[in-house]
XYZ file of C-alpha atoms in Angstrom:
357
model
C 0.000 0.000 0.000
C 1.196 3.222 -1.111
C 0.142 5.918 2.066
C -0.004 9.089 -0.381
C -2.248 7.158 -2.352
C -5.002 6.922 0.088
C -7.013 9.593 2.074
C -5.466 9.361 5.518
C -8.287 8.240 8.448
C -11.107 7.117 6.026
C -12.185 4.095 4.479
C -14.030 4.957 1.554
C -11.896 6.585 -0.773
C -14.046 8.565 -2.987
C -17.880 9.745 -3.202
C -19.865 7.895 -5.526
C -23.130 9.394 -7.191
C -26.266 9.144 -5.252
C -28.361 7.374 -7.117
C -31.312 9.634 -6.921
C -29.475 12.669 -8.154
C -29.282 13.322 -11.918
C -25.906 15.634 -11.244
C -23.031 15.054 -9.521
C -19.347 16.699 -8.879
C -16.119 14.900 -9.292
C -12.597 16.042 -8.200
C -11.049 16.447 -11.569
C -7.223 15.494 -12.016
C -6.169 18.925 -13.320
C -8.026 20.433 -10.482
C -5.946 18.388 -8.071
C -2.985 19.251 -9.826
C -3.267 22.954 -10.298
C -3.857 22.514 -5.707
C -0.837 20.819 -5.265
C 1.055 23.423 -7.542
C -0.501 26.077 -5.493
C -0.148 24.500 -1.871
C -3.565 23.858 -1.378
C -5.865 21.459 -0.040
C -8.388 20.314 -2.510
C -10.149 18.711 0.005
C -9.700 19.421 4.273
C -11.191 15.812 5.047
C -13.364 17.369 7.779
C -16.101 16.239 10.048
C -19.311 17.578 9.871
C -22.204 17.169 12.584
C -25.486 18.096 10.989
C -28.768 17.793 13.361
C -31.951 16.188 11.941
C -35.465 16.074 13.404
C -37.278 12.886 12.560
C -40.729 12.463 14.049
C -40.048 8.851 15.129
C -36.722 7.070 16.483
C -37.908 3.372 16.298
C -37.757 0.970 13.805
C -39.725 -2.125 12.888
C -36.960 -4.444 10.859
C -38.771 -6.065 8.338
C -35.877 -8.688 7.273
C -36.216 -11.990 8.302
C -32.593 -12.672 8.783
C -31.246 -9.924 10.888
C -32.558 -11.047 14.101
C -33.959 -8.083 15.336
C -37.638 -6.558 15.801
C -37.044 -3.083 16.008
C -33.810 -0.583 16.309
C -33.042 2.721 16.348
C -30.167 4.807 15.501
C -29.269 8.036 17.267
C -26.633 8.768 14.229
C -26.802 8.377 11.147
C -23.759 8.147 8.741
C -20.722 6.504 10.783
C -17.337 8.438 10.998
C -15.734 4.347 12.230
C -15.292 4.343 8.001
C -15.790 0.369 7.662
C -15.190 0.383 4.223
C -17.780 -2.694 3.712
C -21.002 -1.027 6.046
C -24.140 -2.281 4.532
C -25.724 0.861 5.771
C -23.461 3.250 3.171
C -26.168 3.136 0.920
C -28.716 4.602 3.181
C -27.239 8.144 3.242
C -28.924 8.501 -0.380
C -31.590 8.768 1.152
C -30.616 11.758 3.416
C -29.270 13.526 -0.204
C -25.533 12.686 0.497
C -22.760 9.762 -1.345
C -22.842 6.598 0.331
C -18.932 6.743 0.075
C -17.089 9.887 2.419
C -19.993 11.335 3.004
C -21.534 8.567 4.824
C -17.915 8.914 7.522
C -17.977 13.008 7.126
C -21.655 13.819 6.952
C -22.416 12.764 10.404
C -26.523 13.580 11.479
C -27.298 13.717 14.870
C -30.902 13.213 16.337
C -30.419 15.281 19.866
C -33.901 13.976 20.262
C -33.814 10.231 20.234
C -34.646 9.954 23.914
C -37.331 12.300 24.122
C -38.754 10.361 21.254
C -38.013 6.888 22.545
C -39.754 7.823 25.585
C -42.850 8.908 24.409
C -43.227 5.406 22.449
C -42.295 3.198 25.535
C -45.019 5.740 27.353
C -47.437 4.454 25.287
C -50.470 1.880 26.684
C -50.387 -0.078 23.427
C -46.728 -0.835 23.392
C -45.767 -4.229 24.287
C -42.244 -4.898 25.274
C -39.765 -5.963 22.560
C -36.103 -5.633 22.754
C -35.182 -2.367 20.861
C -31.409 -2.636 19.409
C -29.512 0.229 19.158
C -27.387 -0.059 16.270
C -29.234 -1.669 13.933
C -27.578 0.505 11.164
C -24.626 2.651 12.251
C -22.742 2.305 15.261
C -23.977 4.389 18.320
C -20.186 4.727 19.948
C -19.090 6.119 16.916
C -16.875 9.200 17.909
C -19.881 11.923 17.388
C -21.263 9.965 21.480
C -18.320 11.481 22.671
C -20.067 15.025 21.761
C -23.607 14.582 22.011
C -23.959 11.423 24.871
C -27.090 10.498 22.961
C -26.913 6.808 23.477
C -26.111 7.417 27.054
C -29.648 9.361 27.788
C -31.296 6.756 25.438
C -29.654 3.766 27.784
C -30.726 6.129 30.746
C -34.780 6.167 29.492
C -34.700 2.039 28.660
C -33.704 1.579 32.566
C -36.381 4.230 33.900
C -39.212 2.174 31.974
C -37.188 -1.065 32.964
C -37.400 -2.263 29.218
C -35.105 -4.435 27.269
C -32.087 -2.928 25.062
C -29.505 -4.648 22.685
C -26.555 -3.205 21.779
C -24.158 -3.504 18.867
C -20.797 -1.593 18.275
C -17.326 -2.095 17.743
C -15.984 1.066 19.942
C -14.615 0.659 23.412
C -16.289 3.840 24.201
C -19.233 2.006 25.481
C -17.260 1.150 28.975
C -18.220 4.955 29.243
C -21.334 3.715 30.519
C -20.845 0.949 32.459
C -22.614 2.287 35.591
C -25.731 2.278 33.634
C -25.293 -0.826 31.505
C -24.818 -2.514 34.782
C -28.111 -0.911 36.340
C -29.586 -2.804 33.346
C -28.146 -6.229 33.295
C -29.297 -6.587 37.411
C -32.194 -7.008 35.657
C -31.474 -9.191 32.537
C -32.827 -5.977 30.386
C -29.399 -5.384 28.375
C -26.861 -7.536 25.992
C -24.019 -6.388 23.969
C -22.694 -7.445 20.805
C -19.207 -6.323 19.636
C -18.159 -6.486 16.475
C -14.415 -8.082 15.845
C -13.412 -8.964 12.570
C -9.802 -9.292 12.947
C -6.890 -9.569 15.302
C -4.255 -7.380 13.241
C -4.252 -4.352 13.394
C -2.787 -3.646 10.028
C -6.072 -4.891 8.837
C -8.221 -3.295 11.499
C -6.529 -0.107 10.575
C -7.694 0.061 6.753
C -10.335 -2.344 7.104
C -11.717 -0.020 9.830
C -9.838 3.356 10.116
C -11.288 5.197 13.153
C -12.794 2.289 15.154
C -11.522 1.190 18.413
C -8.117 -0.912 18.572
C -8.567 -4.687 19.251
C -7.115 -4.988 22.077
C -9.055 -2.481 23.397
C -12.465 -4.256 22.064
C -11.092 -7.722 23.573
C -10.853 -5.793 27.031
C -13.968 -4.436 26.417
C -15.376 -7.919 25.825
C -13.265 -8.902 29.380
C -14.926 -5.452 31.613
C -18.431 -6.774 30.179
C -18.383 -9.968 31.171
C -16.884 -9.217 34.407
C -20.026 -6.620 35.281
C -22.258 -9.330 34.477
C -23.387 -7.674 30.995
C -23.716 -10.597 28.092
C -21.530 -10.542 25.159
C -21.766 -11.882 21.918
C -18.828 -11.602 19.047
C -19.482 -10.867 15.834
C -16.882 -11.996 13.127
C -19.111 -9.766 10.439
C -18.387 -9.466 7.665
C -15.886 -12.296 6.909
C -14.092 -11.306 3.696
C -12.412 -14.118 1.864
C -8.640 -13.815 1.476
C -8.613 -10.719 4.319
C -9.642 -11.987 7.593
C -11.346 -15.452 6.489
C -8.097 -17.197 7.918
C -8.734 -15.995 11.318
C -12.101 -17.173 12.218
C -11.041 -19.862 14.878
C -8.006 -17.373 16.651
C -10.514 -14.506 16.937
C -13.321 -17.276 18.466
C -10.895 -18.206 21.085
C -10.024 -14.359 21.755
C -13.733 -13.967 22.464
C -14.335 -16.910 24.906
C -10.844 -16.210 26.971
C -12.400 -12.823 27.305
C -16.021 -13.530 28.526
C -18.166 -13.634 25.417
C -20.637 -16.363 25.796
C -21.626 -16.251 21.821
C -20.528 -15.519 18.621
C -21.658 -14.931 15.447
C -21.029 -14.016 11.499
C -21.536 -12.786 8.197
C -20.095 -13.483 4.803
C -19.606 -10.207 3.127
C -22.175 -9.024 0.285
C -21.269 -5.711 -1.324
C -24.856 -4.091 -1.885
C -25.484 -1.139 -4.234
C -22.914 1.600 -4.386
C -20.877 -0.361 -1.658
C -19.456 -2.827 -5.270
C -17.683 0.127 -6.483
C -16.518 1.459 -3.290
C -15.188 -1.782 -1.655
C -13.227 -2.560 -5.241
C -11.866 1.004 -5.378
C -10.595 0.709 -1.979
C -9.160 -2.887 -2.364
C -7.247 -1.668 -5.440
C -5.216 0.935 -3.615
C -5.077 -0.707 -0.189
C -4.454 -4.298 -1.286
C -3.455 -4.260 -5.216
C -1.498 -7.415 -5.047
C -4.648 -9.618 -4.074
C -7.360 -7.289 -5.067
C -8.218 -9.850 -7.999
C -8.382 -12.416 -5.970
C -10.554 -11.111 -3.136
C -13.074 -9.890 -5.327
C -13.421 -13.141 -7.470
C -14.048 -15.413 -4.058
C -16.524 -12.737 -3.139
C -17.959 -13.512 -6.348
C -17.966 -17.098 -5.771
C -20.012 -16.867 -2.854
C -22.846 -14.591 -4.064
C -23.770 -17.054 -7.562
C -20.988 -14.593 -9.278
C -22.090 -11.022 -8.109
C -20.678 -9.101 -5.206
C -24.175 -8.972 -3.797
C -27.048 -11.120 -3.285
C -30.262 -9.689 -2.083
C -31.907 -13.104 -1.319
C -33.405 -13.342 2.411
C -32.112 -16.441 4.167
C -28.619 -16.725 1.287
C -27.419 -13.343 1.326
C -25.961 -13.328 4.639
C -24.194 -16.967 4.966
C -23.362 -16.546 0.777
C -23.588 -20.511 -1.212
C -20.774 -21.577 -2.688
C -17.657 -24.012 -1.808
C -15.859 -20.825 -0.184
C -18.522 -20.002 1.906
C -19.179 -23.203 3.076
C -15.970 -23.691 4.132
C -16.499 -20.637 5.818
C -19.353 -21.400 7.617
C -18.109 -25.024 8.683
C -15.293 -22.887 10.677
C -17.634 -21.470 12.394
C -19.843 -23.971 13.401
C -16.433 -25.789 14.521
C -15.680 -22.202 16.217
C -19.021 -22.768 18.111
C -18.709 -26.405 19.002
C -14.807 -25.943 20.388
C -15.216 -22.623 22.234
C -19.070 -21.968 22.729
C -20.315 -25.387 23.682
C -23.486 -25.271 25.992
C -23.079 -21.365 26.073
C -25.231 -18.758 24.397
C -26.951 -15.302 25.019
C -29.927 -15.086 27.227
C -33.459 -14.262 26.373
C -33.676 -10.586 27.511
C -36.414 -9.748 30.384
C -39.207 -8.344 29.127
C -42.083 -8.540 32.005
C -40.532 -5.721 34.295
C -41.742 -3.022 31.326
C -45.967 -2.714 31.581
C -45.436 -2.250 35.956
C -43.185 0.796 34.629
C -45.195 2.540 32.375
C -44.930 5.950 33.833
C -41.019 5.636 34.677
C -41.553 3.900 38.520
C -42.906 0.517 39.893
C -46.843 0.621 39.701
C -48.265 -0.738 43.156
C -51.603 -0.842 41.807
């Protein structure tokens, strides 16, 4: 990898059209030119923090192979840069490129909690774990800021209802005082995202996301506290971090988890081009090679849509895959998983304390 070749702290590596716009800019190569003759920056590579006002904060996940009801997302856009995130493509919807936009275009919904409370408030609302997370992570660096998740964490234990979380920042030890309030009564699990133990990889792979020893001793203060983990190895990528499936399970069980769990990689939409141009100038030499096993697993596309196939991929390579991981399970995970998350405490705490009555 050449380092002046690639945009220093990002994943993606360029901004795609949004699909929905007939117009688009491009950063020309005689524009970049006539900047470096001048001593310029064609582009400062800054964070923005843009606040949105959606009328809801909660929702219902209609896929059938996600494992999860409902989420909510107190960001959206995710500055952590994973250059394979699923949920790239959903900034076109917000008018913005799925590629650096979607790690510098950061929105922030300041009222998530006020708007999470007033659904759990409501008498026709029946407890179902809510996951935060469901699209981009809710530790990402803007938390540090805003402390959104942490007031949203703060209104699921006043109502005593169940949360799930998912992230791959360290940040969330942050709040362990409340996460521990929570697991006392079986109303919280966590779900940390690991998809490699190098941290040459982790680095490009996943630019501004937490180092992994720092997520293994996350995994480790977790468990300690009482609060269940589950690992997720997701995506695995052929040919990048498919060698280290079993390694990474045993990392997780010496450090607490009590579950773990993957994905195959499936580059949806705009995420084909972005993913390739980023291999290319991170990882030339095997490039090729990566993107043809990808291939292989998805019937000969980078992406399969198909409910039930799209996440575990078909294909010799991804069965190998997945018959790793089911060894994974059966060597480290035996007679473990996560527990069923409490639900009854929520209808006695409708109004935010313990109806006697």
């Amino acid at each position: 990898m050449n380092p002046k070749s690639v945009i220093k702290g990002r994943g993606a590596q360029l901004n795609v059209p949004n699909r929905f716009f007939e117009q688009h800019h491009e950063m020309r190569d005689d524009f970049l030119e006539f900047c470096q003759k001048e001593g310029e920056e064609a582009d400062k590579n800054k964070t923005r923090y843009l606040e949105v006002f959606p009328k809801t904060i909660v929702n219902k996940v209609e896929s059938p192979d996600v494992g999860m009801l409902y989420s909510m997302n107190p960001y959206q856009g995710c500055e952590h840069g994973c250059i394979y995130c699923y949920a790239r493509n959903t900034h076109e919807y917000w008018g913005y490129s799925p590629g650096l936009d979607f790690e510098r275009r950061i929105l922030v919904k300041k009222d998530a909690p006020k708007l999470l409370e007033q659904l759990l408030k409501k008498k026709t609302w029946k407890a179902q774990t809510i996951v935060l997370s469901g699209n981009t992570d809710c530790y990402q660096p803007a938390e540090q800021k805003f402390k959104i998740t942490r007031q949203c964490l703060e209104v699921f234990l006043k109502y005593k209802h169940p949360v799930g979380i998912i992230t791959k920042n360290a940040r969330i030890l942050e709040d362990l005082d409340v996460l521990t309030a929570l697991a006392k009564d079986g109303l919280v699990g966590v779900n940390i995202s690991i998809t490699s133990l190098s941290e040459d990889i982790r680095r490009i792979l996943e630019p501004r996301t937490a180092m992994i020893k720092k997520r293994l001793e996350t995994v480790k203060s977790l468990s300690n506290n009482g609060i269940p983990v589950n690992v997720m190895i997701a995506p695995i990528i052929p040919s990048i971090n498919s060698h280290e499936i079993l390694s990474i399970a045993k990392a997780a069980s010496d450090n607490g988890a009590v579950s773990i769990g993957h994905t195959i990689v499936r580059l949806n939409g705009a995420i084909g081009r972005i993913f390739t141009d980023w291999l290319k100038k991170t990882m030339p030499d095997r490039a090729d090679k990566v993107l043809h096993q990808i291939e292989d697993c998805h019937g000969g596309t980078l992406n399969d849509s198909r409910y039930g196939a799209r996440m575990r991929g078909e294909g010799k390579i991804a069965e190998q895959i997945n018959k790793m991981m089911a060894l994974a399970k059966i060597r480290y995970f035996k007679d473990k998983g996560m527990p069923r998350l409490n639900g009854e405490l929520h209808e006695s705490f409708k109004d935010g304390q313990l109806k006697l009555f």
